[in-house]
Amino acid sequence: MRQRFPAGPDTEVAALIDAVRAEPDGGPLRVGDKRIVDFLTRFARILLAPATARRFPELASLGFFLRRAEIAKALSTLDNPERALRFPRGLVLHIPPANVDTIFVYSWALSALAGNRNIVRVSPRSAGGAQAVLDALNRALDGAHPAVAQTQRMITYDRDDAVTAALSAACDLRVIWGGDRAVTEVRRHPLAPHARDLTFPDRASFAAVSVAGWRAADERARRAAVVGFYNDSYWFDQAACASPRTLFWVGEAGPAATARAQFKAILTEVLAEKAFVVEPAMAVQKRVSTYGVAADGLASEIHFAGNAVATLELVEPAAVPREWLGAGTFPMATVATLGELVPIIERKDQTLSVFGFDRAELVAFVNALAGRGIDRIVPFGSALTFAAIWDGYDLMTEFSRAVTVTV
């Protein structure tokens, strides 16, 4: 196995497990351990440096997430000693996806804040963002407490069932990100009787625009919304679980048609300003996927604006495709009210990105769903902003153990 953080020589799985389990300098980690907090804030400053943020804008969001104030906010959710005392779970194994190659940092950081020892398997297929993160992590080690390097490891290895099995047997919590098939494959490897899985399988996400809200917005607000939609959709080539894959327009059909045209015109301008380039393979993928949806009878119209944008008119809102169709591919449908989406939503559906609605409308919609799906509703531009509550899990709670004292 290749040791990516701390950077070092290749190692064997047994040696890795023994090293991470050893007592660190300064004693065992605790929830909110200062050694970890100091390291994470140093790491955040490196990510927020202009040179890094310009090259990888998604890392600026990560840097913001790990600022000292945000860390304190995450830890405050566990600060209730009258109810329960919180302690680390132990050794946490993280198996993140390759297609969103920085997601592993969020769950790892929260687990580390909870005082856990962590082993993260970074996919050999991860791209430049992951390498930038690893470089920043290794830079942040300079001056960090030795306990950080002793308890936190990130490794890369090709698919190897024996290694995954050994790591699984050793951990107290296994965190699996990826497609349903990938999750199922990893879960073939047994855990210790006390251990359990925290899984983040295939999810689908949508966007919704209030036609009335769009019409009431000025040009500046509309443009800001479209820029946010661009960030939500085009970062990670629309492959992130939280990236919107269908856009619903909520309101009357006539005004909705006008609003759509205005939205697409602004999106075209934003794409030109961002100099977004579609690789030839992606352009082919989009056309194959889009015509496939039409061949299945789910779309009545298809429109391409160069290679950067493809829109499909769904025959009905319930015909929403949940699979990834390619970067910049947007099925669309118009509904009179948010309530019409309720029977369409499934447990698999994660994020609804919105523009133009008031809070009361959205709360009523969530109550109508009654838990059948949608774990988070966020404004345009925030779909990919990670939070300590994700996929319906309070991660700081999941990454720690509660001990009660009753006398």
Short mmCIF file of C-alpha atoms in Angstrom, two decimals:
data_model
loop_
_atom_site.label_atom_id
_atom_site.label_comp_id
_atom_site.label_asym_id
_atom_site.label_seq_id
_atom_site.Cartn_x
_atom_site.Cartn_y
_atom_site.Cartn_z
CA MET A 1 0.00 0.00 0.00
CA ARG A 2 1.15 3.50 -0.82
CA GLN A 3 1.17 5.92 2.10
CA ARG A 4 -0.21 9.27 0.91
CA PHE A 5 -0.59 10.97 4.30
CA PRO A 6 1.70 11.15 6.08
CA ALA A 7 3.79 10.61 2.97
CA GLY A 8 6.09 7.67 3.44
CA PRO A 9 7.30 4.33 2.12
CA ASP A 10 4.91 1.58 1.10
CA THR A 11 3.56 -0.46 3.97
CA GLU A 12 1.71 -3.68 4.70
CA VAL A 13 -1.80 -3.74 6.11
CA ALA A 14 -0.87 -5.41 9.42
CA ALA A 15 1.87 -2.86 10.10
CA LEU A 16 -0.49 -0.02 9.25
CA ILE A 17 -3.17 -1.24 11.64
CA ASP A 18 -0.67 -1.78 14.45
CA ALA A 19 0.81 1.70 13.98
CA VAL A 20 -2.56 3.47 14.03
CA ARG A 21 -3.75 1.51 17.07
CA ALA A 22 -0.64 2.40 19.12
CA GLU A 23 -0.97 4.95 21.90
CA PRO A 24 -0.08 8.38 20.44
CA ASP A 25 2.26 10.90 22.03
CA GLY A 26 0.39 12.93 24.61
CA GLY A 27 -2.21 10.25 25.28
CA PRO A 28 -5.34 9.10 23.47
CA LEU A 29 -7.35 11.50 21.36
CA ARG A 30 -10.57 12.90 22.74
CA VAL A 31 -13.59 14.58 21.18
CA GLY A 32 -12.49 18.08 20.10
CA ASP A 33 -8.83 17.27 20.81
CA LYS A 34 -6.72 20.43 20.57
CA ARG A 35 -4.00 18.55 18.66
CA ILE A 36 -6.45 17.78 15.88
CA VAL A 37 -8.19 21.16 15.93
CA ASP A 38 -4.89 23.01 15.57
CA PHE A 39 -3.86 20.79 12.68
CA LEU A 40 -7.17 21.19 10.83
CA THR A 41 -7.13 24.97 11.12
CA ARG A 42 -3.58 25.05 9.77
CA PHE A 43 -4.71 22.81 6.90
CA ALA A 44 -7.68 25.13 6.24
CA ARG A 45 -5.40 28.16 5.91
CA ILE A 46 -3.38 26.37 3.23
CA LEU A 47 -6.55 25.52 1.28
CA LEU A 48 -7.78 29.11 1.49
CA ALA A 49 -4.54 30.54 0.10
CA PRO A 50 -5.33 32.33 -3.17
CA ALA A 51 -3.11 30.11 -5.33
CA THR A 52 -4.87 26.93 -4.18
CA ALA A 53 -8.37 28.41 -4.20
CA ARG A 54 -7.99 29.73 -7.75
CA ARG A 55 -6.82 26.39 -9.10
CA PHE A 56 -9.34 24.25 -7.18
CA PRO A 57 -12.33 26.43 -6.19
CA GLU A 58 -14.04 23.48 -4.48
CA LEU A 59 -11.15 23.39 -1.98
CA ALA A 60 -12.01 26.90 -0.82
CA SER A 61 -15.34 25.52 0.41
CA LEU A 62 -13.45 22.81 2.25
CA GLY A 63 -11.14 25.40 3.79
CA PHE A 64 -14.13 27.42 4.97
CA PHE A 65 -15.68 24.28 6.46
CA LEU A 66 -12.54 23.69 8.53
CA ARG A 67 -12.09 27.19 9.93
CA ARG A 68 -11.82 27.31 13.72
CA ALA A 69 -15.26 28.92 14.10
CA GLU A 70 -16.90 26.23 11.97
CA ILE A 71 -15.11 23.49 13.91
CA ALA A 72 -16.40 24.96 17.17
CA LYS A 73 -19.91 24.99 15.74
CA ALA A 74 -19.68 21.30 14.79
CA LEU A 75 -18.33 20.34 18.21
CA SER A 76 -21.04 22.31 20.00
CA THR A 77 -23.63 19.77 18.86
CA LEU A 78 -22.05 17.24 21.21
CA ASP A 79 -21.70 19.58 24.20
CA ASN A 80 -24.45 18.32 26.49
CA PRO A 81 -22.75 16.51 29.40
CA GLU A 82 -25.97 16.43 31.42
CA ARG A 83 -27.48 14.17 28.78
CA ALA A 84 -24.44 12.09 27.78
CA LEU A 85 -20.65 12.19 27.69
CA ARG A 86 -19.17 11.75 24.21
CA PHE A 87 -16.11 9.66 23.33
CA PRO A 88 -14.45 8.44 20.11
CA ARG A 89 -15.71 5.27 18.45
CA GLY A 90 -12.17 4.01 17.87
CA LEU A 91 -10.73 3.12 14.47
CA VAL A 92 -12.74 4.41 11.51
CA LEU A 93 -12.19 3.11 7.97
CA HIS A 94 -13.24 5.45 5.16
CA ILE A 95 -13.77 4.21 1.60
CA PRO A 96 -14.72 7.26 -0.51
CA PRO A 97 -15.63 7.43 -4.21
CA ALA A 98 -13.23 8.34 -7.00
CA ASN A 99 -15.61 10.58 -8.96
CA VAL A 100 -15.87 13.25 -6.23
CA ASP A 101 -12.29 13.13 -5.14
CA THR A 102 -12.35 15.52 -2.19
CA ILE A 103 -15.41 14.22 -0.34
CA PHE A 104 -13.21 11.98 1.81
CA VAL A 105 -11.74 15.00 3.60
CA TYR A 106 -15.06 16.10 5.06
CA SER A 107 -15.99 12.80 6.69
CA TRP A 108 -12.38 12.18 7.75
CA ALA A 109 -12.10 15.63 9.35
CA LEU A 110 -15.33 15.22 11.34
CA SER A 111 -14.26 11.74 12.45
CA ALA A 112 -10.87 13.10 13.52
CA LEU A 113 -12.60 15.92 15.43
CA ALA A 114 -14.54 13.23 17.26
CA GLY A 115 -11.18 11.85 18.42
CA ASN A 116 -11.06 8.77 16.21
CA ARG A 117 -8.09 7.07 14.65
CA ASN A 118 -8.72 7.03 10.90
CA ILE A 119 -7.59 5.12 7.84
CA VAL A 120 -8.76 6.53 4.50
CA ARG A 121 -8.45 4.62 1.27
CA VAL A 122 -7.87 7.22 -1.48
CA SER A 123 -8.76 5.72 -4.84
CA PRO A 124 -5.92 5.34 -7.36
CA ARG A 125 -8.36 6.89 -9.87
CA SER A 126 -8.70 10.14 -7.90
CA ALA A 127 -7.76 13.25 -9.86
CA GLY A 128 -5.92 16.51 -9.23
CA GLY A 129 -8.15 17.77 -6.43
CA ALA A 130 -7.29 14.79 -4.25
CA GLN A 131 -3.57 15.26 -4.82
CA ALA A 132 -3.87 18.95 -3.94
CA VAL A 133 -5.56 17.99 -0.69
CA LEU A 134 -2.89 15.44 0.15
CA ASP A 135 -0.13 17.93 -0.59
CA ALA A 136 -1.81 20.47 1.70
CA LEU A 137 -2.24 17.89 4.46
CA ASN A 138 1.43 16.97 4.34
CA ARG A 139 2.42 20.63 4.40
CA ALA A 140 0.18 21.19 7.43
CA LEU A 141 2.08 18.48 9.31
CA ASP A 142 5.01 20.85 9.66
CA GLY A 143 4.80 21.92 13.29
CA ALA A 144 1.78 19.73 14.06
CA HIS A 145 1.64 17.54 17.13
CA PRO A 146 3.07 14.04 16.45
CA ALA A 147 -0.25 12.49 17.47
CA VAL A 148 -1.76 13.65 14.17
CA ALA A 149 0.60 11.61 12.02
CA GLN A 150 0.39 8.70 14.43
CA THR A 151 -3.40 8.39 14.35
CA GLN A 152 -4.44 9.61 10.88
CA ARG A 153 -3.47 7.72 7.74
CA MET A 154 -4.43 7.99 4.06
CA ILE A 155 -3.40 5.20 1.74
CA THR A 156 -3.87 4.06 -1.82
CA TYR A 157 -4.04 0.49 -3.05
CA ASP A 158 -5.52 -1.22 -6.08
CA ARG A 159 -8.56 -3.36 -5.54
CA ASP A 160 -7.45 -6.03 -3.10
CA ASP A 161 -10.06 -8.01 -1.18
CA ALA A 162 -7.52 -9.27 1.35
CA VAL A 163 -6.49 -5.72 2.31
CA THR A 164 -10.06 -4.45 2.47
CA ALA A 165 -11.06 -7.48 4.55
CA ALA A 166 -8.23 -6.90 7.05
CA LEU A 167 -9.03 -3.22 7.40
CA SER A 168 -12.74 -3.99 7.77
CA ALA A 169 -12.13 -6.57 10.48
CA ALA A 170 -9.99 -4.10 12.42
CA CYS A 171 -12.28 -1.07 12.37
CA ASP A 172 -14.99 0.04 14.77
CA LEU A 173 -16.88 1.99 12.09
CA ARG A 174 -16.72 1.66 8.31
CA VAL A 175 -17.76 4.63 6.15
CA ILE A 176 -18.55 3.70 2.54
CA TRP A 177 -19.23 6.21 -0.23
CA GLY A 178 -20.08 5.22 -3.79
CA GLY A 179 -22.58 3.52 -6.05
CA ASP A 180 -24.95 0.87 -4.75
CA ARG A 181 -22.84 -1.85 -6.30
CA ALA A 182 -19.62 -0.55 -4.73
CA VAL A 183 -21.27 -0.33 -1.31
CA THR A 184 -22.57 -3.89 -1.63
CA GLU A 185 -19.14 -5.17 -2.67
CA VAL A 186 -17.42 -3.63 0.35
CA ARG A 187 -20.10 -4.91 2.71
CA ARG A 188 -19.22 -8.47 1.74
CA HIS A 189 -16.26 -8.11 4.08
CA PRO A 190 -17.40 -8.77 7.68
CA LEU A 191 -16.96 -6.36 10.55
CA ALA A 192 -16.26 -7.11 14.18
CA PRO A 193 -19.51 -7.88 16.06
CA HIS A 194 -19.56 -4.44 17.74
CA ALA A 195 -18.75 -2.49 14.58
CA ARG A 196 -21.16 -1.14 12.00
CA ASP A 197 -21.38 0.57 8.62
CA LEU A 198 -22.25 4.14 7.70
CA THR A 199 -23.12 4.11 4.00
CA PHE A 200 -23.58 6.81 1.39
CA PRO A 201 -24.84 4.95 -1.72
CA ASP A 202 -26.29 6.19 -5.01
CA ARG A 203 -28.41 9.32 -4.59
CA ALA A 204 -30.23 11.66 -6.95
CA SER A 205 -30.76 15.40 -6.55
CA PHE A 206 -32.93 18.01 -8.22
CA ALA A 207 -33.35 21.76 -8.58
CA ALA A 208 -36.54 23.81 -8.48
CA VAL A 209 -37.23 27.41 -9.46
CA SER A 210 -40.32 29.32 -8.36
CA VAL A 211 -41.59 31.07 -11.48
CA ALA A 212 -43.11 33.82 -9.34
CA GLY A 213 -39.85 34.18 -7.43
CA TRP A 214 -37.86 34.36 -10.68
CA ARG A 215 -40.15 37.06 -12.10
CA ALA A 216 -39.88 39.09 -8.89
CA ALA A 217 -36.06 38.90 -8.84
CA ASP A 218 -33.93 41.62 -10.40
CA GLU A 219 -31.22 40.89 -12.97
CA ARG A 220 -28.49 40.77 -10.37
CA ALA A 221 -30.33 38.17 -8.27
CA ARG A 222 -31.13 36.09 -11.34
CA ARG A 223 -27.52 36.08 -12.45
CA ALA A 224 -26.30 35.14 -8.97
CA ALA A 225 -28.77 32.25 -8.98
CA VAL A 226 -27.53 30.98 -12.34
CA VAL A 227 -23.89 31.24 -11.25
CA GLY A 228 -24.81 29.21 -8.19
CA PHE A 229 -26.58 26.66 -10.38
CA TYR A 230 -23.47 26.46 -12.57
CA ASN A 231 -21.29 25.73 -9.53
CA ASP A 232 -23.72 23.10 -8.25
CA SER A 233 -23.89 21.39 -11.63
CA TYR A 234 -20.55 21.72 -13.39
CA TRP A 235 -18.15 21.12 -10.50
CA PHE A 236 -17.38 17.40 -10.53
CA ASP A 237 -19.06 17.15 -13.98
CA GLN A 238 -22.51 16.88 -12.37
CA ALA A 239 -21.51 13.48 -10.95
CA ALA A 240 -21.71 14.49 -7.27
CA CYS A 241 -24.70 13.03 -5.45
CA ALA A 242 -25.87 16.55 -4.55
CA SER A 243 -25.55 18.00 -8.07
CA PRO A 244 -29.00 18.68 -9.59
CA ARG A 245 -29.89 16.34 -12.43
CA THR A 246 -33.39 17.61 -13.19
CA LEU A 247 -34.72 21.17 -13.06
CA PHE A 248 -38.36 21.72 -12.12
CA TRP A 249 -40.18 25.00 -12.80
CA VAL A 250 -42.97 25.67 -10.34
CA GLY A 251 -45.74 27.95 -11.55
CA GLU A 252 -47.93 28.69 -14.54
CA ALA A 253 -46.84 27.22 -17.88
CA GLY A 254 -46.72 30.47 -19.89
CA PRO A 255 -44.55 32.50 -17.51
CA ALA A 256 -42.47 29.37 -16.88
CA ALA A 257 -41.57 29.17 -20.57
CA THR A 258 -40.37 32.77 -20.52
CA ALA A 259 -38.39 32.20 -17.30
CA ARG A 260 -36.74 29.10 -18.78
CA ALA A 261 -35.56 31.02 -21.83
CA GLN A 262 -34.12 33.77 -19.65
CA PHE A 263 -32.41 31.22 -17.39
CA LYS A 264 -30.80 29.38 -20.32
CA ALA A 265 -29.59 32.63 -21.87
CA ILE A 266 -27.84 33.64 -18.63
CA LEU A 267 -26.39 30.14 -18.22
CA THR A 268 -24.92 30.36 -21.72
CA GLU A 269 -23.24 33.66 -20.76
CA VAL A 270 -21.86 32.20 -17.53
CA LEU A 271 -20.46 29.16 -19.35
CA ALA A 272 -18.68 31.46 -21.79
CA GLU A 273 -17.23 33.55 -18.95
CA LYS A 274 -16.05 30.46 -17.11
CA ALA A 275 -14.52 29.12 -20.35
CA PHE A 276 -16.05 25.75 -19.59
CA VAL A 277 -14.77 23.14 -22.03
CA VAL A 278 -16.48 19.81 -22.67
CA GLU A 279 -14.10 17.00 -23.48
CA PRO A 280 -14.98 15.03 -26.64
CA ALA A 281 -15.74 11.86 -24.67
CA MET A 282 -18.16 13.79 -22.44
CA ALA A 283 -19.85 15.34 -25.47
CA VAL A 284 -20.46 11.88 -26.90
CA GLN A 285 -21.66 10.59 -23.51
CA LYS A 286 -24.22 13.39 -23.28
CA ARG A 287 -25.66 12.67 -26.69
CA VAL A 288 -25.86 8.93 -26.14
CA SER A 289 -27.54 9.40 -22.75
CA THR A 290 -29.90 12.12 -23.93
CA TYR A 291 -31.10 10.24 -26.98
CA GLY A 292 -31.43 7.16 -24.79
CA VAL A 293 -33.86 9.00 -22.51
CA ALA A 294 -35.85 10.08 -25.55
CA ALA A 295 -35.83 6.54 -26.99
CA ASP A 296 -37.27 5.29 -23.70
CA GLY A 297 -40.19 7.64 -24.22
CA LEU A 298 -39.36 9.90 -21.27
CA ALA A 299 -38.59 13.10 -23.20
CA SER A 300 -40.62 14.86 -25.90
CA GLU A 301 -37.98 17.43 -26.92
CA ILE A 302 -34.18 17.66 -26.84
CA HIS A 303 -32.10 20.80 -27.31
CA PHE A 304 -28.30 21.15 -27.45
CA ALA A 305 -26.52 24.49 -26.97
CA GLY A 306 -23.14 23.43 -28.28
CA ASN A 307 -21.52 20.76 -26.13
CA ALA A 308 -21.95 22.58 -22.82
CA VAL A 309 -25.73 22.40 -22.29
CA ALA A 310 -28.34 19.81 -23.18
CA THR A 311 -31.96 20.20 -22.10
CA LEU A 312 -34.75 17.66 -22.33
CA GLU A 313 -38.46 18.29 -21.98
CA LEU A 314 -39.87 15.45 -19.90
CA VAL A 315 -43.20 13.99 -21.01
CA GLU A 316 -44.33 14.28 -17.40
CA PRO A 317 -42.64 15.22 -14.11
CA ALA A 318 -42.72 11.58 -12.93
CA ALA A 319 -40.51 10.62 -15.90
CA VAL A 320 -37.48 12.12 -14.13
CA PRO A 321 -34.32 10.09 -14.87
CA ARG A 322 -32.17 9.56 -11.80
CA GLU A 323 -29.04 8.26 -13.48
CA TRP A 324 -26.12 10.49 -14.46
CA LEU A 325 -26.48 11.65 -18.07
CA GLY A 326 -23.30 13.71 -18.46
CA ALA A 327 -22.09 17.15 -17.40
CA GLY A 328 -24.49 19.94 -18.30
CA THR A 329 -27.50 17.73 -19.09
CA PHE A 330 -30.78 18.96 -17.64
CA PRO A 331 -34.16 17.28 -17.99
CA MET A 332 -36.88 19.85 -17.24
CA ALA A 333 -40.56 19.85 -16.34
CA THR A 334 -43.12 22.42 -15.20
CA VAL A 335 -45.46 21.80 -12.27
CA ALA A 336 -48.09 24.10 -10.82
CA THR A 337 -47.03 23.65 -7.19
CA LEU A 338 -44.28 22.03 -5.14
CA GLY A 339 -46.90 19.62 -3.86
CA GLU A 340 -47.01 17.96 -7.28
CA LEU A 341 -43.47 16.72 -6.66
CA VAL A 342 -44.41 14.84 -3.49
CA PRO A 343 -45.49 11.57 -5.17
CA ILE A 344 -42.42 11.69 -7.42
CA ILE A 345 -39.84 11.81 -4.63
CA GLU A 346 -38.20 8.56 -3.53
CA ARG A 347 -35.96 7.59 -0.61
CA LYS A 348 -33.00 7.73 -2.98
CA ASP A 349 -33.48 11.48 -3.54
CA GLN A 350 -31.08 13.61 -1.51
CA THR A 351 -30.84 17.35 -2.24
CA LEU A 352 -33.31 19.88 -3.60
CA SER A 353 -31.60 23.12 -4.69
CA VAL A 354 -34.07 26.01 -4.85
CA PHE A 355 -34.52 29.58 -5.97
CA GLY A 356 -37.39 31.97 -5.38
CA PHE A 357 -39.33 30.13 -2.65
CA ASP A 358 -39.99 31.34 0.88
CA ARG A 359 -39.22 29.19 3.90
CA ALA A 360 -42.87 28.49 4.67
CA GLU A 361 -43.39 26.91 1.24
CA LEU A 362 -40.36 24.68 1.67
CA VAL A 363 -41.25 23.60 5.21
CA ALA A 364 -44.77 22.71 4.04
CA PHE A 365 -43.23 20.66 1.21
CA VAL A 366 -40.93 18.77 3.59
CA ASN A 367 -43.83 18.05 5.93
CA ALA A 368 -45.87 16.75 3.00
CA LEU A 369 -43.00 14.43 2.08
CA ALA A 370 -43.10 13.02 5.62
CA GLY A 371 -39.64 11.48 5.27
CA ARG A 372 -40.18 9.66 1.98
CA GLY A 373 -37.12 11.39 0.50
CA ILE A 374 -35.05 14.63 0.28
CA ASP A 375 -32.60 15.05 3.14
CA ARG A 376 -31.70 18.68 2.53
CA ILE A 377 -33.05 21.78 0.79
CA VAL A 378 -30.48 24.47 -0.02
CA PRO A 379 -30.31 27.63 -2.15
CA PHE A 380 -28.68 27.57 -5.56
CA GLY A 381 -24.91 27.58 -5.11
CA SER A 382 -24.96 25.53 -1.90
CA ALA A 383 -25.72 22.03 -3.19
CA LEU A 384 -22.09 20.96 -2.87
CA THR A 385 -21.50 22.73 0.44
CA PHE A 386 -20.88 19.92 2.89
CA ALA A 387 -22.48 20.05 6.32
CA ALA A 388 -22.14 18.03 9.51
CA ILE A 389 -25.65 16.70 8.83
CA TRP A 390 -25.46 14.77 5.56
CA ASP A 391 -27.84 12.26 3.96
CA GLY A 392 -29.95 12.55 7.08
CA TYR A 393 -27.07 11.57 9.41
CA ASP A 394 -25.75 13.81 12.18
CA LEU A 395 -22.13 12.87 11.51
CA MET A 396 -20.61 14.10 14.76
CA THR A 397 -23.08 11.89 16.59
CA GLU A 398 -22.35 8.96 14.27
CA PHE A 399 -18.60 9.35 14.77
CA SER A 400 -18.79 9.34 18.56
CA ARG A 401 -20.12 7.16 21.38
CA ALA A 402 -22.49 8.32 24.08
CA VAL A 403 -21.82 7.31 27.67
CA THR A 404 -24.46 8.08 30.27
CA VAL A 405 -24.01 8.39 34.02
CA THR A 406 -27.21 7.90 36.02
CA VAL A 407 -27.07 8.14 39.83
#
